[in-house]
CSV table of C-alpha atoms in Angstrom, one decimal:
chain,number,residue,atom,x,y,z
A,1,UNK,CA,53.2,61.7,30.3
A,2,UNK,CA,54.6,58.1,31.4
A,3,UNK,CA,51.1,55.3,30.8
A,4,UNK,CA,51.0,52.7,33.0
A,5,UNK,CA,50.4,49.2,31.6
A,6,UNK,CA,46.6,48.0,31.6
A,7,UNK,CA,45.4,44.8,31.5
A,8,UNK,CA,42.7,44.4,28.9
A,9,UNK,CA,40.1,42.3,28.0
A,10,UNK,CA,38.0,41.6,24.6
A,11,UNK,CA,34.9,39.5,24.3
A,12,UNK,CA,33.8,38.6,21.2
A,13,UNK,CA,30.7,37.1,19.9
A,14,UNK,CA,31.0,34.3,17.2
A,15,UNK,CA,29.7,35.1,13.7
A,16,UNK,CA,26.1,34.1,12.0
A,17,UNK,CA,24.9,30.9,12.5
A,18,UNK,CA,21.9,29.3,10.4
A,19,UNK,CA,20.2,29.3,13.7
A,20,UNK,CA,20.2,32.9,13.9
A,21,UNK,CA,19.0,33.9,10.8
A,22,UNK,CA,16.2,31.5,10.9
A,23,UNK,CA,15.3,32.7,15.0
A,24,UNK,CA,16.0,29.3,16.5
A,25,UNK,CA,17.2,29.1,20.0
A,26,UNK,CA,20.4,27.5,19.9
A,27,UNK,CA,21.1,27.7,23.6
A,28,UNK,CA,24.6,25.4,24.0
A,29,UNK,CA,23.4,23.3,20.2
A,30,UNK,CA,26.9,22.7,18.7
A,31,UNK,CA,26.0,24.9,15.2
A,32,UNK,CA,28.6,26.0,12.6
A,33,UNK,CA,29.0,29.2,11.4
A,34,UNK,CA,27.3,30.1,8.2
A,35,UNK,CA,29.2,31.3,4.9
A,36,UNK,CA,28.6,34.8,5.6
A,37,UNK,CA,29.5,34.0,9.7
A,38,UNK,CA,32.7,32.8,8.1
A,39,UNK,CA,33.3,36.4,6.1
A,40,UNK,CA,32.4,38.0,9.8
A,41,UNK,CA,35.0,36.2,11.4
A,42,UNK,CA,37.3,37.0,8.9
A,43,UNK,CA,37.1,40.6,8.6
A,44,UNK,CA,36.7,40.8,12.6
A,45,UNK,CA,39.9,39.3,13.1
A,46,UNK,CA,41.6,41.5,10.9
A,47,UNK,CA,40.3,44.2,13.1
A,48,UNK,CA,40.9,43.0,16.4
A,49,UNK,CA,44.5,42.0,15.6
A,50,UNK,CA,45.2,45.5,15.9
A,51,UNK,CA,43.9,45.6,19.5
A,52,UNK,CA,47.2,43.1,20.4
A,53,UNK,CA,45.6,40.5,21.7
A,54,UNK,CA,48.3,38.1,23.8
A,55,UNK,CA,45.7,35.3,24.6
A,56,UNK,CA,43.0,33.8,23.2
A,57,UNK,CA,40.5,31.4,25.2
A,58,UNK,CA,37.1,30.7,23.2
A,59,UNK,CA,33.8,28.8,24.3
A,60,UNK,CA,33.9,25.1,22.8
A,61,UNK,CA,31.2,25.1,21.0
A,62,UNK,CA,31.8,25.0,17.3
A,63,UNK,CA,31.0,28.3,16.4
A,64,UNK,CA,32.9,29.9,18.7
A,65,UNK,CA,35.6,27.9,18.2
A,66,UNK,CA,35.8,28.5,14.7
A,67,UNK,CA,35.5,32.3,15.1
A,68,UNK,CA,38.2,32.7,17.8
A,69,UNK,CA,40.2,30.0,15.4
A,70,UNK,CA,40.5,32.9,12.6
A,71,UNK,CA,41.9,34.9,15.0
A,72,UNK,CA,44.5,32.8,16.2
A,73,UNK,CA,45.9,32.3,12.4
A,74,UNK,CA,45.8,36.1,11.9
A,75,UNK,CA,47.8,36.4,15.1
A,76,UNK,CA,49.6,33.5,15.5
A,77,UNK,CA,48.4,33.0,18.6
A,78,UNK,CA,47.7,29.3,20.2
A,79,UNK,CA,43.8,28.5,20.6
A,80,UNK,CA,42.5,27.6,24.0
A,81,UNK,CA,38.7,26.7,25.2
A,82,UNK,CA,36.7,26.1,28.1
A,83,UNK,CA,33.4,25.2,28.2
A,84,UNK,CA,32.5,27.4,30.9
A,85,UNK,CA,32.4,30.2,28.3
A,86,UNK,CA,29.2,28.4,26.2
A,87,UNK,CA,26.1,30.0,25.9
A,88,UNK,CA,23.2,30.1,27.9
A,89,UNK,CA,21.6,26.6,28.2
A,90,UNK,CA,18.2,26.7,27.4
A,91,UNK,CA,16.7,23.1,28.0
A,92,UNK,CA,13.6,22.2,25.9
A,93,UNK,CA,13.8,25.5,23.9
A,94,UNK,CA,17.2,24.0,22.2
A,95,UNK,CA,16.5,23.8,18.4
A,96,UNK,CA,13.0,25.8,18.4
A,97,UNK,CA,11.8,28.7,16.3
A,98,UNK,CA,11.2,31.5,18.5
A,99,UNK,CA,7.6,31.4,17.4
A,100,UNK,CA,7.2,27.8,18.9
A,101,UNK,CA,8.7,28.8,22.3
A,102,UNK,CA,6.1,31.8,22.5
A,103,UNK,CA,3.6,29.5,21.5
A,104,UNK,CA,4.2,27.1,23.9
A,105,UNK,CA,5.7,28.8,26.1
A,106,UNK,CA,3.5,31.8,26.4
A,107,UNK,CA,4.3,32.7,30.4
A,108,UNK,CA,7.5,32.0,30.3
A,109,UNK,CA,8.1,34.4,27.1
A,110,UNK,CA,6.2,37.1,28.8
A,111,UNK,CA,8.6,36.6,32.5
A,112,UNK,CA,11.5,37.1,30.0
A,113,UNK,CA,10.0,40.4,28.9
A,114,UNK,CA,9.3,42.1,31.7
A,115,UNK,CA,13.1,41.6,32.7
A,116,UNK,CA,12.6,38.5,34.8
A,117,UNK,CA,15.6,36.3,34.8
A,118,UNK,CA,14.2,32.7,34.9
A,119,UNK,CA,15.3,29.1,34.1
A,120,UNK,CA,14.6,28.9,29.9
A,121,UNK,CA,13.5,25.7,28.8
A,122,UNK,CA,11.9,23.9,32.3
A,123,UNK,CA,15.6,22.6,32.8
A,124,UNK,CA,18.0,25.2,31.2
A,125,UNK,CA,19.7,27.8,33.0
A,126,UNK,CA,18.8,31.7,34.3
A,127,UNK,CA,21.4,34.1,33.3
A,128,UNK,CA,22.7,34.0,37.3
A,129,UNK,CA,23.5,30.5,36.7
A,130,UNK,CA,25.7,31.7,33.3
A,131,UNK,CA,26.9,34.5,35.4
A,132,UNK,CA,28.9,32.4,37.9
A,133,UNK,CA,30.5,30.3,35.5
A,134,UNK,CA,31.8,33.1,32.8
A,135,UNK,CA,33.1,35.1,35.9
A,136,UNK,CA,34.4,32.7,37.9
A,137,UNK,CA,36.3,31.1,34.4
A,138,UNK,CA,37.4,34.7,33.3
A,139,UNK,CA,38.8,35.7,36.6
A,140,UNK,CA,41.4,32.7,36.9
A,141,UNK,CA,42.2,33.9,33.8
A,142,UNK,CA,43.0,37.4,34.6
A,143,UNK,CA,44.9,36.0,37.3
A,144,UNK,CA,47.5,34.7,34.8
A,145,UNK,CA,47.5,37.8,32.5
A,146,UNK,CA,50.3,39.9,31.9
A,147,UNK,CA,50.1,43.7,33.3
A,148,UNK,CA,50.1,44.4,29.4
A,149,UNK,CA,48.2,41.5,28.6
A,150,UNK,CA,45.2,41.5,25.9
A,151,UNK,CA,42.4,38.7,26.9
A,152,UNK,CA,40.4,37.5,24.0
A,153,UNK,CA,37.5,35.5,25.1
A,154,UNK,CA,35.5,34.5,22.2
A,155,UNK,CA,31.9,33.5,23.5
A,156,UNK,CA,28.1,33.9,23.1
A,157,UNK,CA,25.6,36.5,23.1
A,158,UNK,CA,23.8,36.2,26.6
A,159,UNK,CA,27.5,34.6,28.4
A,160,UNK,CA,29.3,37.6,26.5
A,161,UNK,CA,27.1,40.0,28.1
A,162,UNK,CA,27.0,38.8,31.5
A,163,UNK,CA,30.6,38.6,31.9
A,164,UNK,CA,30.5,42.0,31.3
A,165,UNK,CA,27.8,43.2,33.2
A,166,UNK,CA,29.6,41.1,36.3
A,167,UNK,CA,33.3,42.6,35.3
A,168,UNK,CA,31.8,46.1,35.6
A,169,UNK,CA,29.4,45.5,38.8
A,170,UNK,CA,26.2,46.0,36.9
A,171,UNK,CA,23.3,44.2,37.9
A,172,UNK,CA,21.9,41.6,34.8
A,173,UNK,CA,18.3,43.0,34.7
A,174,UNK,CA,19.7,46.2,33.9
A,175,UNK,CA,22.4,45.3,31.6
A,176,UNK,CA,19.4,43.4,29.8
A,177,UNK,CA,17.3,46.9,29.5
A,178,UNK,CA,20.3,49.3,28.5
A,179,UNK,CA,23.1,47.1,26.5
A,180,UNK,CA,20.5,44.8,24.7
A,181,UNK,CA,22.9,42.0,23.3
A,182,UNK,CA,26.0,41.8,21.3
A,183,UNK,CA,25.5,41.2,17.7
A,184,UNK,CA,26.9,38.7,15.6
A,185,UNK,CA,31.2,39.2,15.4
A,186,UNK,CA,31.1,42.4,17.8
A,187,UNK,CA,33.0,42.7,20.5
A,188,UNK,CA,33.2,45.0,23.9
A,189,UNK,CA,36.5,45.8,25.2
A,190,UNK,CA,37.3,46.4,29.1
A,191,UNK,CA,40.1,47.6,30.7
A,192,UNK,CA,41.5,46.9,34.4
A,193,UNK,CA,42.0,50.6,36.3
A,194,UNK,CA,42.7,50.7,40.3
A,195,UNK,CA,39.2,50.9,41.1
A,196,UNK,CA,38.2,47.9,38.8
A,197,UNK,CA,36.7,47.1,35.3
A,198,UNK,CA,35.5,49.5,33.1
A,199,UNK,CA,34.3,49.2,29.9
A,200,UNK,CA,36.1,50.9,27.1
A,201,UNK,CA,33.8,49.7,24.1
A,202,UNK,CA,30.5,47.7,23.1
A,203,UNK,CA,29.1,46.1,20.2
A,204,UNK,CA,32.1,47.1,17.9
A,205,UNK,CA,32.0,45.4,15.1
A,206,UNK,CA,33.4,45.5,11.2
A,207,UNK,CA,30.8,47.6,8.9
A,208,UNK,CA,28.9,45.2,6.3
A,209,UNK,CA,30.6,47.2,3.5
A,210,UNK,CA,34.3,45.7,4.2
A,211,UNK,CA,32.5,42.0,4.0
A,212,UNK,CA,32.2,40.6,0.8
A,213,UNK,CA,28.5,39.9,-0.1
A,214,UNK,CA,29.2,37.1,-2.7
A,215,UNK,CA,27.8,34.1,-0.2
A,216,UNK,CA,24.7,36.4,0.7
């Protein structure tokens, strides 16, 4: 039987940061990737090369950057950002343990448990605000991809989920509840059908075993 072409899409989560090990909120911090985010990046852009990418348009913040610049050596493949594709922004909470936000932030923390999608850091963003840009910069993208085209977007954790969520019509609070996030140097994939989006994959990643633990 004849397959059509389908337009694809990947996004991809950068690799460790100090910042997450140590359960700071990094929000849109520019942070680096750690040694062992470096061996993530490494042995996830082996992987995904075998998905075919054909583009490759990453968040500018440094550790994005960085991750989505792997792949593009692997594939030869030129790099691309727009900031649109950064992380959540999360105001005051930028560069504090998430001890010190519960402690200070004690209402706040419990609004974000119960599912309640609120401005983080008294003059950060809610996830509806990261929603509109990661959509609205992904789907000019699409626009411009081939009927056989693979989209690599390499992005953030909470902006990574909520461009899936909108891609596939599910509502954030419930994405939130039943995907959780994507882990560090996972990815989901999507694919473009008749009817819309659909998501093919989520949190794929490259098993610890085929990292080398020598920076650990």
């Amino acid at each position: 039987m004849r397959t059509e072409p389908v337009r694809r899409l990947i996004v991809w989560r950068h690799g460790e940061t100090e910042h997450n090990v140590g359960g700071i909120w990094q929000g849109q911090l520019d942070t680096d990737l750690s040694a062992r985010g470096e061996q993530q990046a490494a042995a996830a852009a082996a992987a995904l090369s075998g998905l075919g990418p054909t583009r490759i348009v990453s968040s500018d913040l440094r550790r994005a950057a960085h991750t989505a610049r792997v792949l593009g050596e692997v594939t030869g493949l030129p790099m691309e950002y727009d900031e649109r594709f950064r992380e959540i922004h999360v105001g005051t909470w930028q560069g504090m343990t998430q001890g010190d936000v519960a402690a200070q932030y004690p209402d706040a923390v419990d609004a974000l448990s119960r599912g309640e999608d609120i401005v983080r850091g008294d003059d950060g963003e809610s996830v509806a605000h990261v929603e509109e840009r990661v959509l609205a910069a992904a789907q000019e993208l699409i626009t411009d991809l081939p009927d056989d085209g693979a989209l690599v977007v390499a992005t953030h954790g909470v902006a990574g989920r909520a461009l899936v969520a909108a891609l596939i019509g599910l509502p954030q609070r419930q994405a939130w509840l039943s995907m959780g996030g994507l882990r560090n140097c996972h990815w989901a994939e999507l694919a473009e059908h008749r009817t819309g989006w659909r998501m093919l994959t989520w949190n794929v990643g490259v098993t610890d075993s085929v990292i080398s633990t020598s920076d650990r």
